[in-house]
Amino acid sequence: MTGSLPPTEQRNPASRGLGELPAAAVIALMTAEEHRVLTAVEQATPLLAQAAERIAAVFTGGGRTVFIGSGTGGRIALQEAAELPPTFGVPEGSFLVMAAGGPLMGPTAITRNEDDEQAAPRALGALRIGPGDAVIGLAASGTTPFVRAGVRAAAGAGAWTCGIAHNPGAPLLGDGELGILLDTGPEVLTGSTRLKAGTAQKLALNRITTAAMVLAGRVAGNHMIDLTGSNAKLRARAVRILMDLAGLDEPEATRSLRAAGWSVRAALQAAGPLT
């Protein structure tokens, strides 16, 4: 029976005695299995770079990127999209999430049922997603009807599309223009794809969006230059960024940022060429 199941549903031979282990051994086993995550992400580097290049082009062209996921994939997508405005100063609405998985998904959950094949196409249609936009679908199994229907609908509307899945040959990998396989194998806890598969999804989205924002000019050196100092911690960080990039001392950087409303980009532009 196990051999006929996709890897994400198979029992992991290394963890067959999981239920009898002490806590330290459970954690050690999980840590030992994590190597598969980094290997999977590393092997997907060329495809992740393609996705980043396309998302950068969509963003700089004024288009929108929509992440579609269910369960863990939806929650990871929600976290990723939520962190992009404070990190890179992206406009609201440039990165969106459509998720299935129940009431805990938050306001972006458009259906509780991951088998719903109508919800994502309907929502994409309401947004008028089309040429110039991008849609990335995440599904550990690569078979989730909600995600697959959304990616196919977006492709039919002319958007650039990508599917990310964890089982070789998963249908989602062929639904879009680009398919990214993150082959993380069976989970320590059988079928619990919030573990290795979820970690790989988080790493993949981090890489795609960060590389895209680098290409879009939202990074100088290794600093976030569209940061706004909205609290004490961020103001201190903004001062350090300006000191490093513009060669100012701390009082000069602080004065410049205050004059620029604590916008790092505006303060850098006022300071002149970077050092």
PDB file of C-alpha atoms in Angstrom:
ATOM      1  CA  MET A   1       0.000   0.000   0.000  1.00  0.00           C
ATOM      2  CA  THR A   2       2.765   2.445   0.923  1.00  0.00           C
ATOM      3  CA  GLY A   3       4.444   2.106  -2.462  1.00  0.00           C
ATOM      4  CA  SER A   4       1.284   3.307  -4.232  1.00  0.00           C
ATOM      5  CA  LEU A   5       1.047   6.444  -2.120  1.00  0.00           C
ATOM      6  CA  PRO A   6       2.733   9.731  -3.018  1.00  0.00           C
ATOM      7  CA  PRO A   7       5.811  10.493  -0.888  1.00  0.00           C
ATOM      8  CA  THR A   8       4.030  13.100   1.251  1.00  0.00           C
ATOM      9  CA  GLU A   9       1.583  10.393   2.441  1.00  0.00           C
ATOM     10  CA  GLN A  10       4.048   7.543   2.892  1.00  0.00           C
ATOM     11  CA  ARG A  11       5.399   6.353   6.240  1.00  0.00           C
ATOM     12  CA  ASN A  12       8.964   7.449   6.890  1.00  0.00           C
ATOM     13  CA  PRO A  13      11.043   4.344   7.747  1.00  0.00           C
ATOM     14  CA  ALA A  14      13.261   6.415  10.043  1.00  0.00           C
ATOM     15  CA  SER A  15      10.338   7.374  12.293  1.00  0.00           C
ATOM     16  CA  ARG A  16       8.311   4.177  12.608  1.00  0.00           C
ATOM     17  CA  GLY A  17       8.906   4.167  16.370  1.00  0.00           C
ATOM     18  CA  LEU A  18       8.072   7.852  16.813  1.00  0.00           C
ATOM     19  CA  GLY A  19       5.243   7.247  19.272  1.00  0.00           C
ATOM     20  CA  GLU A  20       7.555   5.552  21.761  1.00  0.00           C
ATOM     21  CA  LEU A  21      10.386   8.097  21.749  1.00  0.00           C
ATOM     22  CA  PRO A  22      11.252  10.629  24.484  1.00  0.00           C
ATOM     23  CA  ALA A  23      11.078  14.312  23.596  1.00  0.00           C
ATOM     24  CA  ALA A  24      14.808  14.740  22.965  1.00  0.00           C
ATOM     25  CA  ALA A  25      14.834  11.802  20.554  1.00  0.00           C
ATOM     26  CA  VAL A  26      11.783  13.132  18.691  1.00  0.00           C
ATOM     27  CA  ILE A  27      13.523  16.473  18.232  1.00  0.00           C
ATOM     28  CA  ALA A  28      16.804  14.844  17.199  1.00  0.00           C
ATOM     29  CA  LEU A  29      14.973  12.746  14.602  1.00  0.00           C
ATOM     30  CA  MET A  30      13.185  15.776  13.200  1.00  0.00           C
ATOM     31  CA  THR A  31      16.462  17.672  13.008  1.00  0.00           C
ATOM     32  CA  ALA A  32      18.130  14.785  11.212  1.00  0.00           C
ATOM     33  CA  GLU A  33      15.326  14.766   8.628  1.00  0.00           C
ATOM     34  CA  GLU A  34      15.605  18.500   7.913  1.00  0.00           C
ATOM     35  CA  HIS A  35      18.570  17.957   5.589  1.00  0.00           C
ATOM     36  CA  ARG A  36      16.041  16.835   2.993  1.00  0.00           C
ATOM     37  CA  VAL A  37      14.448  20.285   3.078  1.00  0.00           C
ATOM     38  CA  LEU A  38      17.601  22.236   2.253  1.00  0.00           C
ATOM     39  CA  THR A  39      18.578  19.699  -0.402  1.00  0.00           C
ATOM     40  CA  ALA A  40      15.177  20.062  -2.067  1.00  0.00           C
ATOM     41  CA  VAL A  41      15.359  23.853  -2.037  1.00  0.00           C
ATOM     42  CA  GLU A  42      18.931  23.859  -3.312  1.00  0.00           C
ATOM     43  CA  GLN A  43      18.016  21.554  -6.197  1.00  0.00           C
ATOM     44  CA  ALA A  44      15.199  23.917  -7.145  1.00  0.00           C
ATOM     45  CA  THR A  45      17.463  27.010  -7.251  1.00  0.00           C
ATOM     46  CA  PRO A  46      17.268  27.590 -11.043  1.00  0.00           C
ATOM     47  CA  LEU A  47      13.466  27.363 -10.988  1.00  0.00           C
ATOM     48  CA  LEU A  48      13.156  29.582  -7.919  1.00  0.00           C
ATOM     49  CA  ALA A  49      15.327  32.138  -9.728  1.00  0.00           C
ATOM     50  CA  GLN A  50      13.013  32.024 -12.748  1.00  0.00           C
ATOM     51  CA  ALA A  51      10.053  32.677 -10.484  1.00  0.00           C
ATOM     52  CA  ALA A  52      11.863  35.563  -8.775  1.00  0.00           C
ATOM     53  CA  GLU A  53      12.731  37.161 -12.112  1.00  0.00           C
ATOM     54  CA  ARG A  54       9.122  36.979 -13.258  1.00  0.00           C
ATOM     55  CA  ILE A  55       7.721  38.318  -9.970  1.00  0.00           C
ATOM     56  CA  ALA A  56      10.188  41.213 -10.134  1.00  0.00           C
ATOM     57  CA  ALA A  57       9.016  42.030 -13.656  1.00  0.00           C
ATOM     58  CA  VAL A  58       5.365  41.829 -12.613  1.00  0.00           C
ATOM     59  CA  PHE A  59       5.965  44.059  -9.598  1.00  0.00           C
ATOM     60  CA  THR A  60       7.940  46.734 -11.456  1.00  0.00           C
ATOM     61  CA  GLY A  61       5.328  46.670 -14.202  1.00  0.00           C
ATOM     62  CA  GLY A  62       2.574  47.488 -11.713  1.00  0.00           C
ATOM     63  CA  GLY A  63       1.058  44.013 -11.694  1.00  0.00           C
ATOM     64  CA  ARG A  64      -0.071  41.868  -8.801  1.00  0.00           C
ATOM     65  CA  THR A  65       1.180  38.560  -7.472  1.00  0.00           C
ATOM     66  CA  VAL A  66      -1.385  36.220  -5.946  1.00  0.00           C
ATOM     67  CA  PHE A  67      -0.439  33.268  -3.747  1.00  0.00           C
ATOM     68  CA  ILE A  68      -3.012  30.459  -3.654  1.00  0.00           C
ATOM     69  CA  GLY A  69      -2.782  27.793  -0.974  1.00  0.00           C
ATOM     70  CA  SER A  70      -4.759  25.638   1.401  1.00  0.00           C
ATOM     71  CA  GLY A  71      -4.013  24.593   4.958  1.00  0.00           C
ATOM     72  CA  THR A  72      -0.347  25.081   5.780  1.00  0.00           C
ATOM     73  CA  GLY A  73       0.422  26.468   2.307  1.00  0.00           C
ATOM     74  CA  GLY A  74      -2.245  29.132   2.715  1.00  0.00           C
ATOM     75  CA  ARG A  75      -0.983  30.168   6.134  1.00  0.00           C
ATOM     76  CA  ILE A  76       2.610  30.369   4.920  1.00  0.00           C
ATOM     77  CA  ALA A  77       1.519  32.449   1.936  1.00  0.00           C
ATOM     78  CA  LEU A  78      -0.427  34.748   4.247  1.00  0.00           C
ATOM     79  CA  GLN A  79       2.640  35.286   6.429  1.00  0.00           C
ATOM     80  CA  GLU A  80       4.842  35.957   3.411  1.00  0.00           C
ATOM     81  CA  ALA A  81       2.477  38.520   1.915  1.00  0.00           C
ATOM     82  CA  ALA A  82       1.968  40.229   5.283  1.00  0.00           C
ATOM     83  CA  GLU A  83       5.695  40.771   5.769  1.00  0.00           C
ATOM     84  CA  LEU A  84       6.441  42.304   2.369  1.00  0.00           C
ATOM     85  CA  PRO A  85       5.018  45.830   2.978  1.00  0.00           C
ATOM     86  CA  PRO A  86       7.020  46.503   6.176  1.00  0.00           C
ATOM     87  CA  THR A  87      10.163  44.884   4.785  1.00  0.00           C
ATOM     88  CA  PHE A  88      10.190  46.286   1.262  1.00  0.00           C
ATOM     89  CA  GLY A  89       7.602  49.059   1.291  1.00  0.00           C
ATOM     90  CA  VAL A  90       5.492  47.364  -1.380  1.00  0.00           C
ATOM     91  CA  PRO A  91       2.097  48.977  -1.998  1.00  0.00           C
ATOM     92  CA  GLU A  92      -0.941  47.346  -0.466  1.00  0.00           C
ATOM     93  CA  GLY A  93      -2.541  45.000  -2.985  1.00  0.00           C
ATOM     94  CA  SER A  94       0.592  44.163  -4.925  1.00  0.00           C
ATOM     95  CA  PHE A  95       0.862  40.786  -3.152  1.00  0.00           C
ATOM     96  CA  LEU A  96      -2.392  38.994  -2.359  1.00  0.00           C
ATOM     97  CA  VAL A  97      -3.400  35.644  -0.860  1.00  0.00           C
ATOM     98  CA  MET A  98      -6.300  33.329  -1.616  1.00  0.00           C
ATOM     99  CA  ALA A  99      -6.585  30.538   0.921  1.00  0.00           C
ATOM    100  CA  ALA A 100      -8.690  27.537   1.822  1.00  0.00           C
ATOM    101  CA  GLY A 101      -8.602  25.850   5.177  1.00  0.00           C
ATOM    102  CA  GLY A 102     -11.158  27.151   7.612  1.00  0.00           C
ATOM    103  CA  PRO A 103     -11.906  30.154   9.825  1.00  0.00           C
ATOM    104  CA  LEU A 104      -8.403  30.356  11.286  1.00  0.00           C
ATOM    105  CA  MET A 105      -7.043  31.404   7.900  1.00  0.00           C
ATOM    106  CA  GLY A 106      -8.095  34.976   8.511  1.00  0.00           C
ATOM    107  CA  PRO A 107      -9.801  37.452   6.170  1.00  0.00           C
ATOM    108  CA  THR A 108      -8.063  36.069   3.079  1.00  0.00           C
ATOM    109  CA  ALA A 109      -9.775  32.673   3.417  1.00  0.00           C
ATOM    110  CA  ILE A 110     -12.247  32.505   0.555  1.00  0.00           C
ATOM    111  CA  THR A 111     -13.427  28.961   1.270  1.00  0.00           C
ATOM    112  CA  ARG A 112     -13.143  26.416   4.054  1.00  0.00           C
ATOM    113  CA  ASN A 113     -13.140  23.560   1.588  1.00  0.00           C
ATOM    114  CA  GLU A 114      -9.922  22.753  -0.272  1.00  0.00           C
ATOM    115  CA  ASP A 115     -11.974  20.611  -2.675  1.00  0.00           C
ATOM    116  CA  ASP A 116     -13.875  23.708  -3.865  1.00  0.00           C
ATOM    117  CA  GLU A 117     -12.959  24.163  -7.528  1.00  0.00           C
ATOM    118  CA  GLN A 118     -15.064  27.294  -8.009  1.00  0.00           C
ATOM    119  CA  ALA A 119     -13.863  29.608  -5.238  1.00  0.00           C
ATOM    120  CA  ALA A 120     -10.409  30.555  -6.539  1.00  0.00           C
ATOM    121  CA  PRO A 121     -11.431  31.102 -10.190  1.00  0.00           C
ATOM    122  CA  ARG A 122     -14.374  33.206  -8.999  1.00  0.00           C
ATOM    123  CA  ALA A 123     -12.149  35.336  -6.755  1.00  0.00           C
ATOM    124  CA  LEU A 124      -9.502  35.749  -9.455  1.00  0.00           C
ATOM    125  CA  GLY A 125     -12.200  36.835 -11.871  1.00  0.00           C
ATOM    126  CA  ALA A 126     -13.451  39.438  -9.410  1.00  0.00           C
ATOM    127  CA  LEU A 127      -9.905  40.815  -9.210  1.00  0.00           C
ATOM    128  CA  ARG A 128      -9.616  40.817 -13.002  1.00  0.00           C
ATOM    129  CA  ILE A 129      -6.351  38.901 -12.827  1.00  0.00           C
ATOM    130  CA  GLY A 130      -4.814  38.695 -16.278  1.00  0.00           C
ATOM    131  CA  PRO A 131      -1.782  39.610 -18.380  1.00  0.00           C
ATOM    132  CA  GLY A 132       0.761  41.475 -16.297  1.00  0.00           C
ATOM    133  CA  ASP A 133      -0.159  39.588 -13.125  1.00  0.00           C
ATOM    134  CA  ALA A 134       1.292  36.423 -11.588  1.00  0.00           C
ATOM    135  CA  VAL A 135      -0.231  33.562  -9.609  1.00  0.00           C
ATOM    136  CA  ILE A 136       1.719  31.032  -7.541  1.00  0.00           C
ATOM    137  CA  GLY A 137      -0.083  27.971  -6.225  1.00  0.00           C
ATOM    138  CA  LEU A 138       1.199  25.967  -3.260  1.00  0.00           C
ATOM    139  CA  ALA A 139       0.027  22.447  -2.458  1.00  0.00           C
ATOM    140  CA  ALA A 140       2.156  19.824  -0.756  1.00  0.00           C
ATOM    141  CA  SER A 141       0.357  16.996  -2.521  1.00  0.00           C
ATOM    142  CA  GLY A 142       0.147  18.872  -5.814  1.00  0.00           C
ATOM    143  CA  THR A 143      -3.427  17.637  -6.219  1.00  0.00           C
ATOM    144  CA  THR A 144      -5.529  20.095  -4.169  1.00  0.00           C
ATOM    145  CA  PRO A 145      -8.548  21.049  -6.339  1.00  0.00           C
ATOM    146  CA  PHE A 146      -8.818  24.594  -4.901  1.00  0.00           C
ATOM    147  CA  VAL A 147      -5.205  25.419  -5.767  1.00  0.00           C
ATOM    148  CA  ARG A 148      -5.134  23.654  -9.127  1.00  0.00           C
ATOM    149  CA  ALA A 149      -8.342  25.331 -10.289  1.00  0.00           C
ATOM    150  CA  GLY A 150      -6.965  28.743  -9.354  1.00  0.00           C
ATOM    151  CA  VAL A 151      -3.705  28.239 -11.211  1.00  0.00           C
ATOM    152  CA  ARG A 152      -5.486  26.933 -14.307  1.00  0.00           C
ATOM    153  CA  ALA A 153      -7.966  29.815 -14.270  1.00  0.00           C
ATOM    154  CA  ALA A 154      -5.157  32.363 -13.955  1.00  0.00           C
ATOM    155  CA  ALA A 155      -3.274  30.751 -16.821  1.00  0.00           C
ATOM    156  CA  GLY A 156      -6.418  30.877 -18.944  1.00  0.00           C
ATOM    157  CA  ALA A 157      -6.762  34.584 -18.160  1.00  0.00           C
ATOM    158  CA  GLY A 158      -3.221  35.282 -19.408  1.00  0.00           C
ATOM    159  CA  ALA A 159      -1.419  35.659 -16.067  1.00  0.00           C
ATOM    160  CA  TRP A 160       1.983  34.092 -15.501  1.00  0.00           C
ATOM    161  CA  THR A 161       1.486  31.005 -13.363  1.00  0.00           C
ATOM    162  CA  CYS A 162       3.586  28.714 -11.189  1.00  0.00           C
ATOM    163  CA  GLY A 163       2.843  25.626  -9.132  1.00  0.00           C
ATOM    164  CA  ILE A 164       4.906  24.487  -6.137  1.00  0.00           C
ATOM    165  CA  ALA A 165       4.444  20.899  -4.922  1.00  0.00           C
ATOM    166  CA  HIS A 166       6.338  18.156  -3.112  1.00  0.00           C
ATOM    167  CA  ASN A 167       5.530  14.963  -5.008  1.00  0.00           C
ATOM    168  CA  PRO A 168       7.299  14.123  -8.289  1.00  0.00           C
ATOM    169  CA  GLY A 169       4.805  14.135 -11.138  1.00  0.00           C
ATOM    170  CA  ALA A 170       2.162  16.041  -9.156  1.00  0.00           C
ATOM    171  CA  PRO A 171      -0.521  17.521 -11.460  1.00  0.00           C
ATOM    172  CA  LEU A 172      -0.024  21.037 -10.087  1.00  0.00           C
ATOM    173  CA  LEU A 173       3.512  21.058 -11.494  1.00  0.00           C
ATOM    174  CA  GLY A 174       2.039  20.992 -14.999  1.00  0.00           C
ATOM    175  CA  ASP A 175      -0.906  23.348 -14.456  1.00  0.00           C
ATOM    176  CA  GLY A 176       1.117  26.547 -14.789  1.00  0.00           C
ATOM    177  CA  GLU A 177       3.909  27.895 -16.921  1.00  0.00           C
ATOM    178  CA  LEU A 178       6.483  26.880 -14.303  1.00  0.00           C
ATOM    179  CA  GLY A 179       6.430  23.890 -11.962  1.00  0.00           C
ATOM    180  CA  ILE A 180       8.728  23.803  -8.932  1.00  0.00           C
ATOM    181  CA  LEU A 181       9.228  20.448  -7.237  1.00  0.00           C
ATOM    182  CA  LEU A 182      10.469  20.526  -3.655  1.00  0.00           C
ATOM    183  CA  ASP A 183      11.048  16.829  -3.055  1.00  0.00           C
ATOM    184  CA  THR A 184      11.047  16.673   0.751  1.00  0.00           C
ATOM    185  CA  GLY A 185       9.923  13.050   0.978  1.00  0.00           C
ATOM    186  CA  PRO A 186       7.826  11.383   3.704  1.00  0.00           C
ATOM    187  CA  GLU A 187       7.239  13.313   6.900  1.00  0.00           C
ATOM    188  CA  VAL A 188       8.439  12.217  10.351  1.00  0.00           C
ATOM    189  CA  LEU A 189       4.781  12.326  11.405  1.00  0.00           C
ATOM    190  CA  THR A 190       3.055  10.549   8.531  1.00  0.00           C
ATOM    191  CA  GLY A 191       1.152  12.950   6.288  1.00  0.00           C
ATOM    192  CA  SER A 192       1.837  16.039   8.432  1.00  0.00           C
ATOM    193  CA  THR A 193       3.029  18.325   5.661  1.00  0.00           C
ATOM    194  CA  ARG A 194       3.253  21.289   8.058  1.00  0.00           C
ATOM    195  CA  LEU A 195       6.693  19.830   8.833  1.00  0.00           C
ATOM    196  CA  LYS A 196       9.284  19.359   6.056  1.00  0.00           C
ATOM    197  CA  ALA A 197       6.966  20.363   3.218  1.00  0.00           C
ATOM    198  CA  GLY A 198       5.796  23.466   5.069  1.00  0.00           C
ATOM    199  CA  THR A 199       9.349  24.473   5.935  1.00  0.00           C
ATOM    200  CA  ALA A 200      10.379  24.079   2.301  1.00  0.00           C
ATOM    201  CA  GLN A 201       7.431  26.222   1.177  1.00  0.00           C
ATOM    202  CA  LYS A 202       8.445  28.972   3.589  1.00  0.00           C
ATOM    203  CA  LEU A 203      12.055  28.847   2.364  1.00  0.00           C
ATOM    204  CA  ALA A 204      10.959  28.875  -1.265  1.00  0.00           C
ATOM    205  CA  LEU A 205       8.697  31.913  -0.861  1.00  0.00           C
ATOM    206  CA  ASN A 206      11.391  33.739   1.130  1.00  0.00           C
ATOM    207  CA  ARG A 207      13.819  33.187  -1.722  1.00  0.00           C
ATOM    208  CA  ILE A 208      11.411  34.124  -4.497  1.00  0.00           C
ATOM    209  CA  THR A 209      10.220  37.354  -2.899  1.00  0.00           C
ATOM    210  CA  THR A 210      13.592  38.495  -1.541  1.00  0.00           C
ATOM    211  CA  ALA A 211      15.364  37.903  -4.850  1.00  0.00           C
ATOM    212  CA  ALA A 212      12.484  39.625  -6.668  1.00  0.00           C
ATOM    213  CA  MET A 213      12.752  42.690  -4.446  1.00  0.00           C
ATOM    214  CA  VAL A 214      16.518  42.812  -4.989  1.00  0.00           C
ATOM    215  CA  LEU A 215      15.910  42.823  -8.744  1.00  0.00           C
ATOM    216  CA  ALA A 216      13.201  45.459  -8.299  1.00  0.00           C
ATOM    217  CA  GLY A 217      15.664  47.850  -6.637  1.00  0.00           C
ATOM    218  CA  ARG A 218      14.269  47.605  -3.122  1.00  0.00           C
ATOM    219  CA  VAL A 219      17.650  46.666  -1.636  1.00  0.00           C
ATOM    220  CA  ALA A 220      20.986  48.550  -1.518  1.00  0.00           C
ATOM    221  CA  GLY A 221      24.009  46.597  -0.373  1.00  0.00           C
ATOM    222  CA  ASN A 222      22.279  44.213   1.975  1.00  0.00           C
ATOM    223  CA  HIS A 223      19.960  46.832   3.458  1.00  0.00           C
ATOM    224  CA  MET A 224      16.191  47.389   3.218  1.00  0.00           C
ATOM    225  CA  ILE A 225      15.973  50.873   1.749  1.00  0.00           C
ATOM    226  CA  ASP A 226      12.183  51.159   1.659  1.00  0.00           C
ATOM    227  CA  LEU A 227      11.965  50.785   5.405  1.00  0.00           C
ATOM    228  CA  THR A 228      10.063  53.473   7.305  1.00  0.00           C
ATOM    229  CA  GLY A 229      10.926  54.068  10.957  1.00  0.00           C
ATOM    230  CA  SER A 230       7.487  53.664  12.479  1.00  0.00           C
ATOM    231  CA  ASN A 231       8.710  52.609  15.932  1.00  0.00           C
ATOM    232  CA  ALA A 232      11.830  52.922  18.076  1.00  0.00           C
ATOM    233  CA  LYS A 233      13.403  49.679  16.859  1.00  0.00           C
ATOM    234  CA  LEU A 234      12.859  50.533  13.195  1.00  0.00           C
ATOM    235  CA  ARG A 235      14.084  54.109  13.675  1.00  0.00           C
ATOM    236  CA  ALA A 236      17.305  52.804  15.197  1.00  0.00           C
ATOM    237  CA  ARG A 237      17.684  50.419  12.265  1.00  0.00           C
ATOM    238  CA  ALA A 238      16.999  53.239   9.804  1.00  0.00           C
ATOM    239  CA  VAL A 239      19.747  55.318  11.413  1.00  0.00           C
ATOM    240  CA  ARG A 240      22.221  52.451  11.069  1.00  0.00           C
ATOM    241  CA  ILE A 241      21.261  51.937   7.432  1.00  0.00           C
ATOM    242  CA  LEU A 242      21.761  55.592   6.587  1.00  0.00           C
ATOM    243  CA  MET A 243      25.075  55.721   8.441  1.00  0.00           C
ATOM    244  CA  ASP A 244      26.313  52.692   6.518  1.00  0.00           C
ATOM    245  CA  LEU A 245      25.084  53.607   3.040  1.00  0.00           C
ATOM    246  CA  ALA A 246      25.504  57.389   3.089  1.00  0.00           C
ATOM    247  CA  GLY A 247      28.590  57.644   5.301  1.00  0.00           C
ATOM    248  CA  LEU A 248      26.872  59.872   7.852  1.00  0.00           C
ATOM    249  CA  ASP A 249      27.492  59.921  11.568  1.00  0.00           C
ATOM    250  CA  GLU A 250      24.636  59.137  13.925  1.00  0.00           C
ATOM    251  CA  PRO A 251      23.445  62.713  14.579  1.00  0.00           C
ATOM    252  CA  GLU A 252      23.556  63.528  10.842  1.00  0.00           C
ATOM    253  CA  ALA A 253      21.659  60.365   9.955  1.00  0.00           C
ATOM    254  CA  THR A 254      19.049  61.042  12.617  1.00  0.00           C
ATOM    255  CA  ARG A 255      18.497  64.614  11.437  1.00  0.00           C
ATOM    256  CA  SER A 256      18.229  63.505   7.823  1.00  0.00           C
ATOM    257  CA  LEU A 257      15.701  60.809   8.640  1.00  0.00           C
ATOM    258  CA  ARG A 258      13.604  63.155  10.736  1.00  0.00           C
ATOM    259  CA  ALA A 259      13.506  65.609   7.864  1.00  0.00           C
ATOM    260  CA  ALA A 260      12.465  62.765   5.533  1.00  0.00           C
ATOM    261  CA  GLY A 261       9.681  61.524   7.803  1.00  0.00           C
ATOM    262  CA  TRP A 262      11.834  58.530   8.752  1.00  0.00           C
ATOM    263  CA  SER A 263      11.786  57.220   5.178  1.00  0.00           C
ATOM    264  CA  VAL A 264      15.145  55.584   4.458  1.00  0.00           C
ATOM    265  CA  ARG A 265      14.786  55.963   0.686  1.00  0.00           C
ATOM    266  CA  ALA A 266      13.917  59.656   0.922  1.00  0.00           C
ATOM    267  CA  ALA A 267      16.797  60.291   3.310  1.00  0.00           C
ATOM    268  CA  LEU A 268      19.215  58.473   1.013  1.00  0.00           C
ATOM    269  CA  GLN A 269      18.079  60.525  -1.962  1.00  0.00           C
ATOM    270  CA  ALA A 270      18.616  63.712   0.011  1.00  0.00           C
ATOM    271  CA  ALA A 271      22.062  62.542   1.127  1.00  0.00           C
ATOM    272  CA  GLY A 272      23.317  62.103  -2.428  1.00  0.00           C
ATOM    273  CA  PRO A 273      25.385  59.271  -3.964  1.00  0.00           C
ATOM    274  CA  LEU A 274      25.943  56.209  -1.788  1.00  0.00           C
ATOM    275  CA  THR A 275      29.344  55.672  -0.268  1.00  0.00           C
TER     276      THR A 275
END
